[in-house]
CSV table of C-alpha atoms and ligand atoms in Angstrom, one decimal:
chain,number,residue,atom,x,y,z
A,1,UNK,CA,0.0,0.0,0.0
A,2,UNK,CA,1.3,3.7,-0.9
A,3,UNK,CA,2.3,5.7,2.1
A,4,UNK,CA,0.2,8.6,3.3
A,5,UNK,CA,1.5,11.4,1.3
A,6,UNK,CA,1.6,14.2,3.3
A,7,UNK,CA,-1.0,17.2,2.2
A,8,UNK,CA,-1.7,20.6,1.8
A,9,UNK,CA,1.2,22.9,3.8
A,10,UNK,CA,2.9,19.7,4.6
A,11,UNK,CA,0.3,18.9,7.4
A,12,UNK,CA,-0.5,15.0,6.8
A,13,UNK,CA,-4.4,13.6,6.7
A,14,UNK,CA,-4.9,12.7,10.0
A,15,UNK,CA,-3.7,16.4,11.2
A,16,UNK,CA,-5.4,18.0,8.5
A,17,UNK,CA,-9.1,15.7,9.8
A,18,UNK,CA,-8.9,17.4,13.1
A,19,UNK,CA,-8.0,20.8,11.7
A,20,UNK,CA,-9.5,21.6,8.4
A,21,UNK,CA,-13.1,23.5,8.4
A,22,UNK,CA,-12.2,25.9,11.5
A,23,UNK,CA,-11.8,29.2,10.1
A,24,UNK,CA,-11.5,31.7,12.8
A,25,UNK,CA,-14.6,33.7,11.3
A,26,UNK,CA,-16.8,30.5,11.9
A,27,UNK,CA,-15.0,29.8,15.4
A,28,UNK,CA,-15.3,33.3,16.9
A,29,UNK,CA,-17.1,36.4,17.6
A,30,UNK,CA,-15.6,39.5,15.8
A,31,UNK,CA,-13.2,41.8,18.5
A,32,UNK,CA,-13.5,39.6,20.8
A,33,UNK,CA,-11.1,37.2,21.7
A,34,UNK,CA,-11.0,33.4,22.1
A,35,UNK,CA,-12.8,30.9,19.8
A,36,UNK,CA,-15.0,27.6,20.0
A,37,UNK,CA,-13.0,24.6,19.0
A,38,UNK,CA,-15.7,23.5,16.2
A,39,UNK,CA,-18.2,25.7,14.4
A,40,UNK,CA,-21.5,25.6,15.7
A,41,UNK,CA,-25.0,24.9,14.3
A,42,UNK,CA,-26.3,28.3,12.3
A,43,UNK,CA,-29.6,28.1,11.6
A,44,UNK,CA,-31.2,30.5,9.1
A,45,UNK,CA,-33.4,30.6,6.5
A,46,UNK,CA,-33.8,34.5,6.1
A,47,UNK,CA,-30.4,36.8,6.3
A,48,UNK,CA,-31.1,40.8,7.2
A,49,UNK,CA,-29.3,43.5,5.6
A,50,UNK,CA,-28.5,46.6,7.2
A,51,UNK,CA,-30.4,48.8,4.1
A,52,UNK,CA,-31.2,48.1,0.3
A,53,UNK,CA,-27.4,49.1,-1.0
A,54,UNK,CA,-26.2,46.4,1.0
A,55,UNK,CA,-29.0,43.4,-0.1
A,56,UNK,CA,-28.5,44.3,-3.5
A,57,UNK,CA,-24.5,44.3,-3.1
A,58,UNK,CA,-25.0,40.5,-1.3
A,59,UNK,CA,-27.7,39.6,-4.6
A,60,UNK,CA,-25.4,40.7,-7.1
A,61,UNK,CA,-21.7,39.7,-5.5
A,62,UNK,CA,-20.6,35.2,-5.3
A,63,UNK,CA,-22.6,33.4,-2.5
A,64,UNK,CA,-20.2,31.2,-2.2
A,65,UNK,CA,-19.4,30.9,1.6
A,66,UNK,CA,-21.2,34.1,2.1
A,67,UNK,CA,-24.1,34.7,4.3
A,68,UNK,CA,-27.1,35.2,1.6
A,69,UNK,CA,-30.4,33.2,2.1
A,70,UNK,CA,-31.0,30.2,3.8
A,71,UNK,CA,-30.5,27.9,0.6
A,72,UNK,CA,-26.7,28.9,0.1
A,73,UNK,CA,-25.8,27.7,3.7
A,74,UNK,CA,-24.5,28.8,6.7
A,75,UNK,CA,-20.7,28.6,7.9
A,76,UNK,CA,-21.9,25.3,9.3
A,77,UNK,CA,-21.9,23.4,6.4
A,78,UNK,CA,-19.1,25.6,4.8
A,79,UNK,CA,-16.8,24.2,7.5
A,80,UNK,CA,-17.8,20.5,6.3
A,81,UNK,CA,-17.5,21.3,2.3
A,82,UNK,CA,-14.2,23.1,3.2
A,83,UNK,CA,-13.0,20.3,5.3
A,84,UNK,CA,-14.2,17.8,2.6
A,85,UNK,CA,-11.8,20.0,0.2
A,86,UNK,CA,-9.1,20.0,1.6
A,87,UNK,CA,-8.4,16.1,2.1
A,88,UNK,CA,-8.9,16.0,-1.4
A,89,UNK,CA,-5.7,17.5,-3.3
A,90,UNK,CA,-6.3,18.9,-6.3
A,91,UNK,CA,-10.2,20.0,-5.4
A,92,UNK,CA,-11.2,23.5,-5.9
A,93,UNK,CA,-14.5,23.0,-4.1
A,94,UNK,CA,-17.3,21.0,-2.3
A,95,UNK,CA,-21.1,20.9,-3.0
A,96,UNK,CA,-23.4,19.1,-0.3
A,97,UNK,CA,-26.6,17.2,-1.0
A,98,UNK,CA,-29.1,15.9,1.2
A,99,UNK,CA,-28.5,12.4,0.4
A,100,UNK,CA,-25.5,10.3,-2.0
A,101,UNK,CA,-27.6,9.8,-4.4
A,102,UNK,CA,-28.7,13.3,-5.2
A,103,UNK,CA,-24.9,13.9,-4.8
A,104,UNK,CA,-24.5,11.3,-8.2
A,105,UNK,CA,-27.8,12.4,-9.7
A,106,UNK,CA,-27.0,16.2,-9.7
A,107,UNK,CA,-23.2,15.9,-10.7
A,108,UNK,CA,-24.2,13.7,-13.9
A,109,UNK,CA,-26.5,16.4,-14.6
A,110,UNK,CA,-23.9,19.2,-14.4
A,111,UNK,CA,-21.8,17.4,-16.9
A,112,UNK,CA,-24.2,15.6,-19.7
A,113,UNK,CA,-27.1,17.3,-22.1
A,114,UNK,CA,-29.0,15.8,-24.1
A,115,UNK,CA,-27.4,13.6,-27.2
A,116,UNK,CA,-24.6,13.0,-24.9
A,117,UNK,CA,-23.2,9.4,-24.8
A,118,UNK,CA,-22.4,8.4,-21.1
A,119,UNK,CA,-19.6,5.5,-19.9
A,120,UNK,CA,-21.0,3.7,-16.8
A,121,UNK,CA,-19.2,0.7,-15.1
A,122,UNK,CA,-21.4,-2.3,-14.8
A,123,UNK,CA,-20.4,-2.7,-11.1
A,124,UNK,CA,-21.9,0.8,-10.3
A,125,UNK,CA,-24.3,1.2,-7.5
A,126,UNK,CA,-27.4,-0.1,-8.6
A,127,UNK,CA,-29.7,3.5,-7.7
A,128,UNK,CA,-26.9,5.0,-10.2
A,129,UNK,CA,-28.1,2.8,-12.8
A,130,UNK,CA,-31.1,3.3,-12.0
A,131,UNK,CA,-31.0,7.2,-12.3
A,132,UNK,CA,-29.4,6.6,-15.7
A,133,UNK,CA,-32.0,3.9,-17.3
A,134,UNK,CA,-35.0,6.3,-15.9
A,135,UNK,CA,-33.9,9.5,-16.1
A,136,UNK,CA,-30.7,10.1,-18.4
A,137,UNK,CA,-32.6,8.1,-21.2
A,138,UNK,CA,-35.9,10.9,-20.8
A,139,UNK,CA,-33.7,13.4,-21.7
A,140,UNK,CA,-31.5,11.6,-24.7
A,141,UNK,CA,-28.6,11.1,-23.2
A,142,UNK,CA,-27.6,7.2,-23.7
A,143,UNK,CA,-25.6,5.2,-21.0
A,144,UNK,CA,-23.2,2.6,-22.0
A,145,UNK,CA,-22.1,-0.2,-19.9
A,146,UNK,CA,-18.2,-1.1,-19.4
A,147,UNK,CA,-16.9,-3.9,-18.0
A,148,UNK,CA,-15.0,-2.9,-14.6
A,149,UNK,CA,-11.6,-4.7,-16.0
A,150,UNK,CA,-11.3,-2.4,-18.8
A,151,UNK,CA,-8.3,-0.6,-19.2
A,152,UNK,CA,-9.1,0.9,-22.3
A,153,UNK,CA,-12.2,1.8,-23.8
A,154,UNK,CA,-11.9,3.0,-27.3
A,155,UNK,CA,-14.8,0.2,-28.4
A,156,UNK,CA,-17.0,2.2,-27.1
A,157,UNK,CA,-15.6,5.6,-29.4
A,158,UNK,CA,-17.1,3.8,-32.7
A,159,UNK,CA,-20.7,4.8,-32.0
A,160,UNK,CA,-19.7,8.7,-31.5
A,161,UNK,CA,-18.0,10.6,-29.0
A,162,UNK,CA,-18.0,10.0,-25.1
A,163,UNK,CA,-18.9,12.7,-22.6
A,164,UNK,CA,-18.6,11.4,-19.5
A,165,UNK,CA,-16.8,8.2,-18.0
A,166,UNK,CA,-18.6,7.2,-14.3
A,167,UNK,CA,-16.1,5.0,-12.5
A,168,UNK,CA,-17.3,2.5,-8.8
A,169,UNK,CA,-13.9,1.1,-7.3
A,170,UNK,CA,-14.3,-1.0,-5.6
A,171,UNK,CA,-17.6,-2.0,-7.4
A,172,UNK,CA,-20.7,-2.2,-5.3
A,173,UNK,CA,-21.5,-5.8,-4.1
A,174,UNK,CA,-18.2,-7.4,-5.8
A,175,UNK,CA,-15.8,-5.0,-5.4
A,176,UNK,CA,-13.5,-5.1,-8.7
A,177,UNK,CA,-10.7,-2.6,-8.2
A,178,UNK,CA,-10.9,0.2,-11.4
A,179,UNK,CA,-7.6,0.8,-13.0
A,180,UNK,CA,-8.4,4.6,-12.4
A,181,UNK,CA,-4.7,6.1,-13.8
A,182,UNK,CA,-5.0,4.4,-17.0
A,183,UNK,CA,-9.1,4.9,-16.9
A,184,UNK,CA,-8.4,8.5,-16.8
A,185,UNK,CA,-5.5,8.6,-19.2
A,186,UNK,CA,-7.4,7.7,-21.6
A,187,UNK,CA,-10.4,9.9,-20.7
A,188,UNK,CA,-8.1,12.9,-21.0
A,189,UNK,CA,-6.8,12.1,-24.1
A,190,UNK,CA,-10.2,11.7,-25.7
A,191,UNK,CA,-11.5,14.8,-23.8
A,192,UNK,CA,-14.0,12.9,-21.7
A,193,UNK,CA,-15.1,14.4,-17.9
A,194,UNK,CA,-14.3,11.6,-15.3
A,195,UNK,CA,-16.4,10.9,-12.1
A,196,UNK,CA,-16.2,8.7,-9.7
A,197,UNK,CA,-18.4,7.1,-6.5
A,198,UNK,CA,-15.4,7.9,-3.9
A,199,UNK,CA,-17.8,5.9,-1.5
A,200,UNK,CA,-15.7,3.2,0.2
A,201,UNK,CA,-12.5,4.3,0.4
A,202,UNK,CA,-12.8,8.0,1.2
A,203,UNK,CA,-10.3,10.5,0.2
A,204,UNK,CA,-8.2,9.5,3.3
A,205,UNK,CA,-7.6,5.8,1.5
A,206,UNK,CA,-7.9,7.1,-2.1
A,207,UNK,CA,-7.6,10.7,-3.1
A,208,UNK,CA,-9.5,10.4,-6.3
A,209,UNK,CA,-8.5,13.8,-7.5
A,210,UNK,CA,-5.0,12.9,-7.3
A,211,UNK,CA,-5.3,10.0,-9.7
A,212,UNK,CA,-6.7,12.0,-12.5
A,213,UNK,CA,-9.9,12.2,-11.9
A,214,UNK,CA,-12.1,15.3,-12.4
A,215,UNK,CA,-15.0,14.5,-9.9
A,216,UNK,CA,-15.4,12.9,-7.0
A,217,UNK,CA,-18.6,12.0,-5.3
A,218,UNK,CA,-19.2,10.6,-1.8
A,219,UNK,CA,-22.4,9.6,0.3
A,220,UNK,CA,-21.3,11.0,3.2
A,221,UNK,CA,-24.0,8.9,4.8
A,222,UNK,CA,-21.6,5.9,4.6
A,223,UNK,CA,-18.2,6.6,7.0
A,224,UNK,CA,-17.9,10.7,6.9
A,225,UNK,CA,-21.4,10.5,9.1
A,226,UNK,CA,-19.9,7.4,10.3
A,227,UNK,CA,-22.7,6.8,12.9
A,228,UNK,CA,-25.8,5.8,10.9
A,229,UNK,CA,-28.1,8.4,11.6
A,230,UNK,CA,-27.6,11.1,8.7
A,231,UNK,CA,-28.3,10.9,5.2
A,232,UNK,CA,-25.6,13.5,3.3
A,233,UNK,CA,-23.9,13.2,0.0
A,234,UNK,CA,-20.8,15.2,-1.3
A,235,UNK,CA,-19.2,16.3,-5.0
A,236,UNK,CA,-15.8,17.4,-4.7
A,237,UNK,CA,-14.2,18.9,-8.0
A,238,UNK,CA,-11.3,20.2,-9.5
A,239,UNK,CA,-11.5,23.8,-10.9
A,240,UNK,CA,-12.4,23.1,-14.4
A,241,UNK,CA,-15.8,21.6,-13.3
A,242,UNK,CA,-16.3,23.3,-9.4
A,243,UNK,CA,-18.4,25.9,-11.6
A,244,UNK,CA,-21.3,23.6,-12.8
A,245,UNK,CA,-21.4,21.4,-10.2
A,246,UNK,CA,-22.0,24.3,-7.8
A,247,UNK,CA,-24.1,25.7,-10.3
A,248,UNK,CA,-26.2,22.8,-10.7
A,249,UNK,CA,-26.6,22.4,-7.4
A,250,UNK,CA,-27.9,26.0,-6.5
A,251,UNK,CA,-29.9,25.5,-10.2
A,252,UNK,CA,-31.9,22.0,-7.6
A,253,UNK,CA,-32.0,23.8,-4.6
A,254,UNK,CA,-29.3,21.5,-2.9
A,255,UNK,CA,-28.7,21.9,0.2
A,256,UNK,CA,-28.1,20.0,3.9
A,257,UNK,CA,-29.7,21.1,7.2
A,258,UNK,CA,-26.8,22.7,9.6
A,259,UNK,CA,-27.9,20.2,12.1
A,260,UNK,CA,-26.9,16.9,9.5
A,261,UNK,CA,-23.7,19.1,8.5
A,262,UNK,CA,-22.6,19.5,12.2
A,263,UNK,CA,-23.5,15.9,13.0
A,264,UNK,CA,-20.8,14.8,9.8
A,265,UNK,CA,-18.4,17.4,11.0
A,266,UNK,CA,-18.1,15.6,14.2
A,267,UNK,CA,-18.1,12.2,12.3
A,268,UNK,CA,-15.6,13.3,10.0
A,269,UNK,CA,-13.0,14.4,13.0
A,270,UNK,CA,-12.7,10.7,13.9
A,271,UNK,CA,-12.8,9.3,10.3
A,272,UNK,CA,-9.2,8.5,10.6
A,273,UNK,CA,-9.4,6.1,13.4
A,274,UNK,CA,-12.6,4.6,13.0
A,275,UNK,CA,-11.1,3.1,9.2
A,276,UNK,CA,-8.3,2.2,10.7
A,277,UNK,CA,-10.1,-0.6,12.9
A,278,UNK,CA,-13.1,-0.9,10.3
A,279,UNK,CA,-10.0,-1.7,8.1
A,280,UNK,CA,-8.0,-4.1,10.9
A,281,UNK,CA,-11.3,-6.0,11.3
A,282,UNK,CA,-12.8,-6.8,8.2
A,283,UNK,CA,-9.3,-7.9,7.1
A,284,UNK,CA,-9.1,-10.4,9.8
A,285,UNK,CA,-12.5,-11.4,9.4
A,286,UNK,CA,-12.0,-11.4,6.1
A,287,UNK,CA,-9.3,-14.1,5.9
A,288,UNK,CA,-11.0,-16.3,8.7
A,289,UNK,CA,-14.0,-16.8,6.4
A,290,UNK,CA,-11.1,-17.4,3.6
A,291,UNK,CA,-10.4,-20.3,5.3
A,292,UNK,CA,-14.1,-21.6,5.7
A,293,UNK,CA,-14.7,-25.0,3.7
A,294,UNK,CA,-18.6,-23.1,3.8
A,295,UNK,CA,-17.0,-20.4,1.8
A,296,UNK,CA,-16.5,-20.3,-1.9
A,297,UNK,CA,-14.7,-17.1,-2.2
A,298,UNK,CA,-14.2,-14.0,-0.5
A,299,UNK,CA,-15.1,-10.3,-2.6
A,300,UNK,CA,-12.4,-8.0,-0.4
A,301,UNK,CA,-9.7,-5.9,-2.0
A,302,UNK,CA,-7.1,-6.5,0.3
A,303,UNK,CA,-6.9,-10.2,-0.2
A,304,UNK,CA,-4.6,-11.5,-2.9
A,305,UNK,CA,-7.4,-13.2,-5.3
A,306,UNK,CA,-9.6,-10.5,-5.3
A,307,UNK,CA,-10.1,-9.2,-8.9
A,308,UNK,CA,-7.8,-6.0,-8.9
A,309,UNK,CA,-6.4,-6.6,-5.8
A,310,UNK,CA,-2.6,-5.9,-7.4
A,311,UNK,CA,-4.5,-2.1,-8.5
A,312,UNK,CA,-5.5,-1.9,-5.0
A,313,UNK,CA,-1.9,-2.4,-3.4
A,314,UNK,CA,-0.5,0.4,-5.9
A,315,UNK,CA,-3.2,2.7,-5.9
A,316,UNK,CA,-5.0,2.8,-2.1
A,317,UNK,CA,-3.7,3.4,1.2
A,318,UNK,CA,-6.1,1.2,3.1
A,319,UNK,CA,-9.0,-0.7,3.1
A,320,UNK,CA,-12.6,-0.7,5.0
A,321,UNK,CA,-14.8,-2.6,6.5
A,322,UNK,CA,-17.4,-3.1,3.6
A,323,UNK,CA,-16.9,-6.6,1.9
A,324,UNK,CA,-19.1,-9.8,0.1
A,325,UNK,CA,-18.6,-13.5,0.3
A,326,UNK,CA,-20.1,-16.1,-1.8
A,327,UNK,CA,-21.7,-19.6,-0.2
A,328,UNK,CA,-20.0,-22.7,-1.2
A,329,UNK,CA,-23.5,-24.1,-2.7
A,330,UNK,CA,-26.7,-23.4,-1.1
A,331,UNK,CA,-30.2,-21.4,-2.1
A,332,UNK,CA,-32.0,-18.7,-0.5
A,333,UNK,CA,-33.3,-20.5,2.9
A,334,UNK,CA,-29.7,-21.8,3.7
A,335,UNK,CA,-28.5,-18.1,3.0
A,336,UNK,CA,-31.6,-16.9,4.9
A,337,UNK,CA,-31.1,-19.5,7.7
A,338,UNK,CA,-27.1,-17.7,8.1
A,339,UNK,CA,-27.8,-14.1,8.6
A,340,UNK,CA,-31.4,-14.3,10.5
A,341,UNK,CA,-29.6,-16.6,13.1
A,342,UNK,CA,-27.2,-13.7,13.4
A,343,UNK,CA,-26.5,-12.0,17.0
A,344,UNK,CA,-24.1,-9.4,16.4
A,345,UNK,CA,-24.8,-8.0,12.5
A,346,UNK,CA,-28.1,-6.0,12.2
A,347,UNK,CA,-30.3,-6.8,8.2
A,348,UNK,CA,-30.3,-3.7,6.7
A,349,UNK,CA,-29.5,-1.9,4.0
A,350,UNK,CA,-26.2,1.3,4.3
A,351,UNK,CA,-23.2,1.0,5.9
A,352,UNK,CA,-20.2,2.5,7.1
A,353,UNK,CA,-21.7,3.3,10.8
A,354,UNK,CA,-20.3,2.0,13.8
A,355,UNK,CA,-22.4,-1.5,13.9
A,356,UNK,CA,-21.9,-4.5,12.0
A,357,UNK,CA,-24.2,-5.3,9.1
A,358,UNK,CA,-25.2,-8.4,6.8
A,359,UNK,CA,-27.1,-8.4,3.6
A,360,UNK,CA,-27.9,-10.8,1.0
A,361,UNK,CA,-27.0,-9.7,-2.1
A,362,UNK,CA,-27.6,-10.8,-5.8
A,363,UNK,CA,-25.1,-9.1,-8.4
A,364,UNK,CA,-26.6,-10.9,-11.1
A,365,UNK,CA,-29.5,-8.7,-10.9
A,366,UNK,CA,-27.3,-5.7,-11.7
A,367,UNK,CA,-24.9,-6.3,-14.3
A,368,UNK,CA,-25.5,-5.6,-18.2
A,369,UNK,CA,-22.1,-5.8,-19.9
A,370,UNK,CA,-20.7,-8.7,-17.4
A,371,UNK,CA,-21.6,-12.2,-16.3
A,372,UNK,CA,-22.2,-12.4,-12.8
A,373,UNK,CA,-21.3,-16.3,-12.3
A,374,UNK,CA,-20.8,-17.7,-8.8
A,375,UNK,CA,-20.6,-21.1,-6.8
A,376,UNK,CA,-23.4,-20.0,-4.1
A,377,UNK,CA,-25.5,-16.9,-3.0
A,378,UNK,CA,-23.7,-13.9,-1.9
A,379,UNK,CA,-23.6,-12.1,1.2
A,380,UNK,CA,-22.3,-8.4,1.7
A,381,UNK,CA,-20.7,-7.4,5.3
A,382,UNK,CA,-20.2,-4.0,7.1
A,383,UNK,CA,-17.2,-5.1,9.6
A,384,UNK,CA,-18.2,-2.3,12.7
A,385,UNK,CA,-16.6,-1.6,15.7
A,386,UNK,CA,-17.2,-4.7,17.8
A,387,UNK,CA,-14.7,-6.5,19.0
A,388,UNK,CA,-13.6,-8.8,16.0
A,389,UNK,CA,-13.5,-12.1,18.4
A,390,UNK,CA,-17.3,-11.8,19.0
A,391,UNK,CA,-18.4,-11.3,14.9
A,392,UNK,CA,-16.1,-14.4,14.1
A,393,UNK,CA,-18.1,-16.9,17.1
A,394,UNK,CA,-21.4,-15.2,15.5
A,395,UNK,CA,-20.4,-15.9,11.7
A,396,UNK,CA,-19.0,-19.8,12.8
A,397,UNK,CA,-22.6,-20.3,14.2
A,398,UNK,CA,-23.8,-19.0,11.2
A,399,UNK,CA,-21.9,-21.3,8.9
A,400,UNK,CA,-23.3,-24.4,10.6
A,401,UNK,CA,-26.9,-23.0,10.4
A,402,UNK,CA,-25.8,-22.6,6.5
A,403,UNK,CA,-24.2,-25.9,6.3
A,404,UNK,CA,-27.1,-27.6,8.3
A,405,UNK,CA,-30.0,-25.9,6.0
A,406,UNK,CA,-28.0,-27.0,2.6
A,407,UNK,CA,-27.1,-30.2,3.4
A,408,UNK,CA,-30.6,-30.9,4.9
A,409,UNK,CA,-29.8,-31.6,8.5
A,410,UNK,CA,-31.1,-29.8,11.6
A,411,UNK,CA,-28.6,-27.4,12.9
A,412,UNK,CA,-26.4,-28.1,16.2
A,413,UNK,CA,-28.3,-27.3,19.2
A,414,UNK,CA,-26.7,-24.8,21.9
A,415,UNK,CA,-27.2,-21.3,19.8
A,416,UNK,CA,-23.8,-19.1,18.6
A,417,UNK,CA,-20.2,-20.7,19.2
A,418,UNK,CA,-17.7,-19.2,21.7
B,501,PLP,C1,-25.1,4.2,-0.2
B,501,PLP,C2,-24.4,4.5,-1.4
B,501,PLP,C3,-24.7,5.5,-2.2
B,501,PLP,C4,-25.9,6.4,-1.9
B,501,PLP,O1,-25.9,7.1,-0.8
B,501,PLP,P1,-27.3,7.5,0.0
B,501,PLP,O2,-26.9,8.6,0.9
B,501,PLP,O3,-27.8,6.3,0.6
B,501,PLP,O4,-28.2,8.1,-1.1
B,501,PLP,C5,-24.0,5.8,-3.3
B,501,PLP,N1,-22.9,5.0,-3.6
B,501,PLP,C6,-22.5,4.0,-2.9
B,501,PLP,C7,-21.3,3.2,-3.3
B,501,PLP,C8,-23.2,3.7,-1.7
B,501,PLP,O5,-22.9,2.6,-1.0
């Protein structure tokens, strides 16, 4: 894995998470001195002005990080879009959104119109699909499917130019690693806009910016909020394209309430520790379940057969605690009779809070340009904080009631090993 570069004044990642987004004029009171350590909820809708000269000087000047109307934002959410920035070298700006997906739906609509032809990897989140199958193809612009192993994709230049190239790395569900320099190497030299769903790694593991790509989009629901209980998304941007996406944005009336912005502010001061051990214990568990004779494979990056694993070791520095395995045979009730039987992982859909999570999942279902082929039904995990020890006793019982259900035998009495 690449070594933490340092950032922006030499100040490395994990000093630049607890400083970033504190501006003194969002920290303090004017002439007087002292300041709050982290900028406080502002809540507004309506701003006053002192007399008509100086509301027609605020309407007719930038709104960026000024105080305008409530839409624009207070210095609440300015903190977190600044913060956001700055771990992202290379950005010239951050837009919120009240949720990931409106972050992915607004920033394809800053960069395509219609007649535009649009590059989508096949592993992308399925609600991105979805956005492009229901929407993008209402207004003309056509979305072409690319297998998450390409390297190059001049194919796909013989039915007319390329606007837009959406990368997922890891995919969603399966978690194929993108060759993003050479991805974007070739999207610059065909004058196509790059994006990319920055989602599981953050820009603390992957600085997507850095690796040539033009826009980088987060749901900040996942591990910025960290703590499952705010929905947020986030388009980061170099200066070429900080202009439309903010545009856009104001053009949809984006915007987060200061309450959900100061909740991910706090979230985002501990991002760098809570990855690490997300990281150190879905790696662990990771390669436990490797070694299950229940288990037919194992979707994580970090492990040597993953698909992409060797792009992985050049290109991240980390991994985090969102991963699949695949069933060694089996149908749905021996999956089902796994992960309801489960004590520590909640059934639910999300991630990247503190708690563990289990989901069965179905690629198949999701994949255009690919064949999904595997030897059993899938199962997606969010490693949490819990003490690793615990979620490997629960996932061993779980096994047996697997093993039991599929090979049509009643399950061990005496409930969860260890
Ligand atoms: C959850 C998720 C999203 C969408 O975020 P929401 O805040 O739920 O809308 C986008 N991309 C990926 C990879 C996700 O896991």
């Amino acid at each position: 894995m690449k070594d933490d570069a340092s950032g922006k004044d030499g100040r490395r990642p994990l000093t630049q998470l607890a400083q970033a987004g504190r501006k003194p004029e969002w920290t303090g009171m004017p002439g007087q001195p002292g300041a709050i350590v982290s900028p406080p909820v502002w809540r507004a809708s309506t701003i006053l002005y002192d007399d008509v000269a100086h509301l027609r000087k605020a309407a007719g000047s930038s709104t960026h990080e000024r105080l305008f109307y409530g839409r624009k934002g207070t210095p609440t959410a300015w903190s977190l879009a600044d913060a956001l920035t700055e771990m992202e070298p290379g950005a010239a700006g951050t837009m919120l959104y009240p949720s990931g997906v409106a972050a992915i739906a607004c920033a394809l609509m800053a960069v395509l119109k219609p007649g535009d032809r649009l590059l989508m990897v096949d592993s992308a989140y399925d609600p991105t699909r979805a956005f492009c199958t229901q929407l993008l193809d209402n207004y003309g612009i056509e979305t072409i499917y690319y297998d998450p192993a390409s390297i190059s994709l001049d194919a796909h230049l013989a039915g007319g130019p390329i606007r837009a190239l959406f990368l997922e790395s890891p995919g969603s569900l399966t978690f194929e690693v993108q060759d993003v320099p050479a991805l974007t190497a070739w999207a610059k030299a065909n004058g196509v806009v790059t994006l990319i769903d920055n989602t599981w790694a953050t820009p603390l593991y992957f600085p997507a910016l850095a690796h040539g790509v033009d826009i980088s989009i987060l749901a900040c629901t996942k591990y910025i909020v960290g703590h499952s209980d705010v929905m947020m998304g986030s388009v980061t941007a170099t200066a070429d394209w900080f202009g439309p996406i903010r545009q856009t944005a104001y053009l949809f009336g984006q915007m987060v309430s200061p309450d959900d912005a100061w909740l991910a502010s706090r979230g985002l001061r501990t991002l760098g520790i809570r990855l690490r051990q997300h990281q150190d214990s879905a790696i662990a568990i990771a390669r436990w379940l490797n070694d299950q004779p229940e288990v037919a494979r194992v979707l994580h990056p970090a492990l040597p057969d993953c698909p992409g694993h060797a792009m992985w070791q050049r290109d991240f520095s980390g991994s985090t605690g969102l991963f699949s395995f695949i069933l060694d045979g089996g149908d749905e009730a021996a999956r089902a009779a796994m992960i309801d039987g489960l004590a520590h992982f909640g059934i639910g859909y999300s991630w990247g809070g503190f708690e563990s999570l289990a989901l069965p999942v179905d690629p198949a279902r999701y994949r255009s340009a690919t064949q999904w082929q595997a030897a059993g039904p899938a199962i997606r995990l969010h490693i949490g904080l819990e003490d690793p020890a615990d979620l490997i006793a629960d996932l061993a019982a779980g096994l047996a009631r697997f093993r039991a259900v599929r090979d049509g035998r009643e399950a061990d009495p005496g409930g969860p090993a260890g």
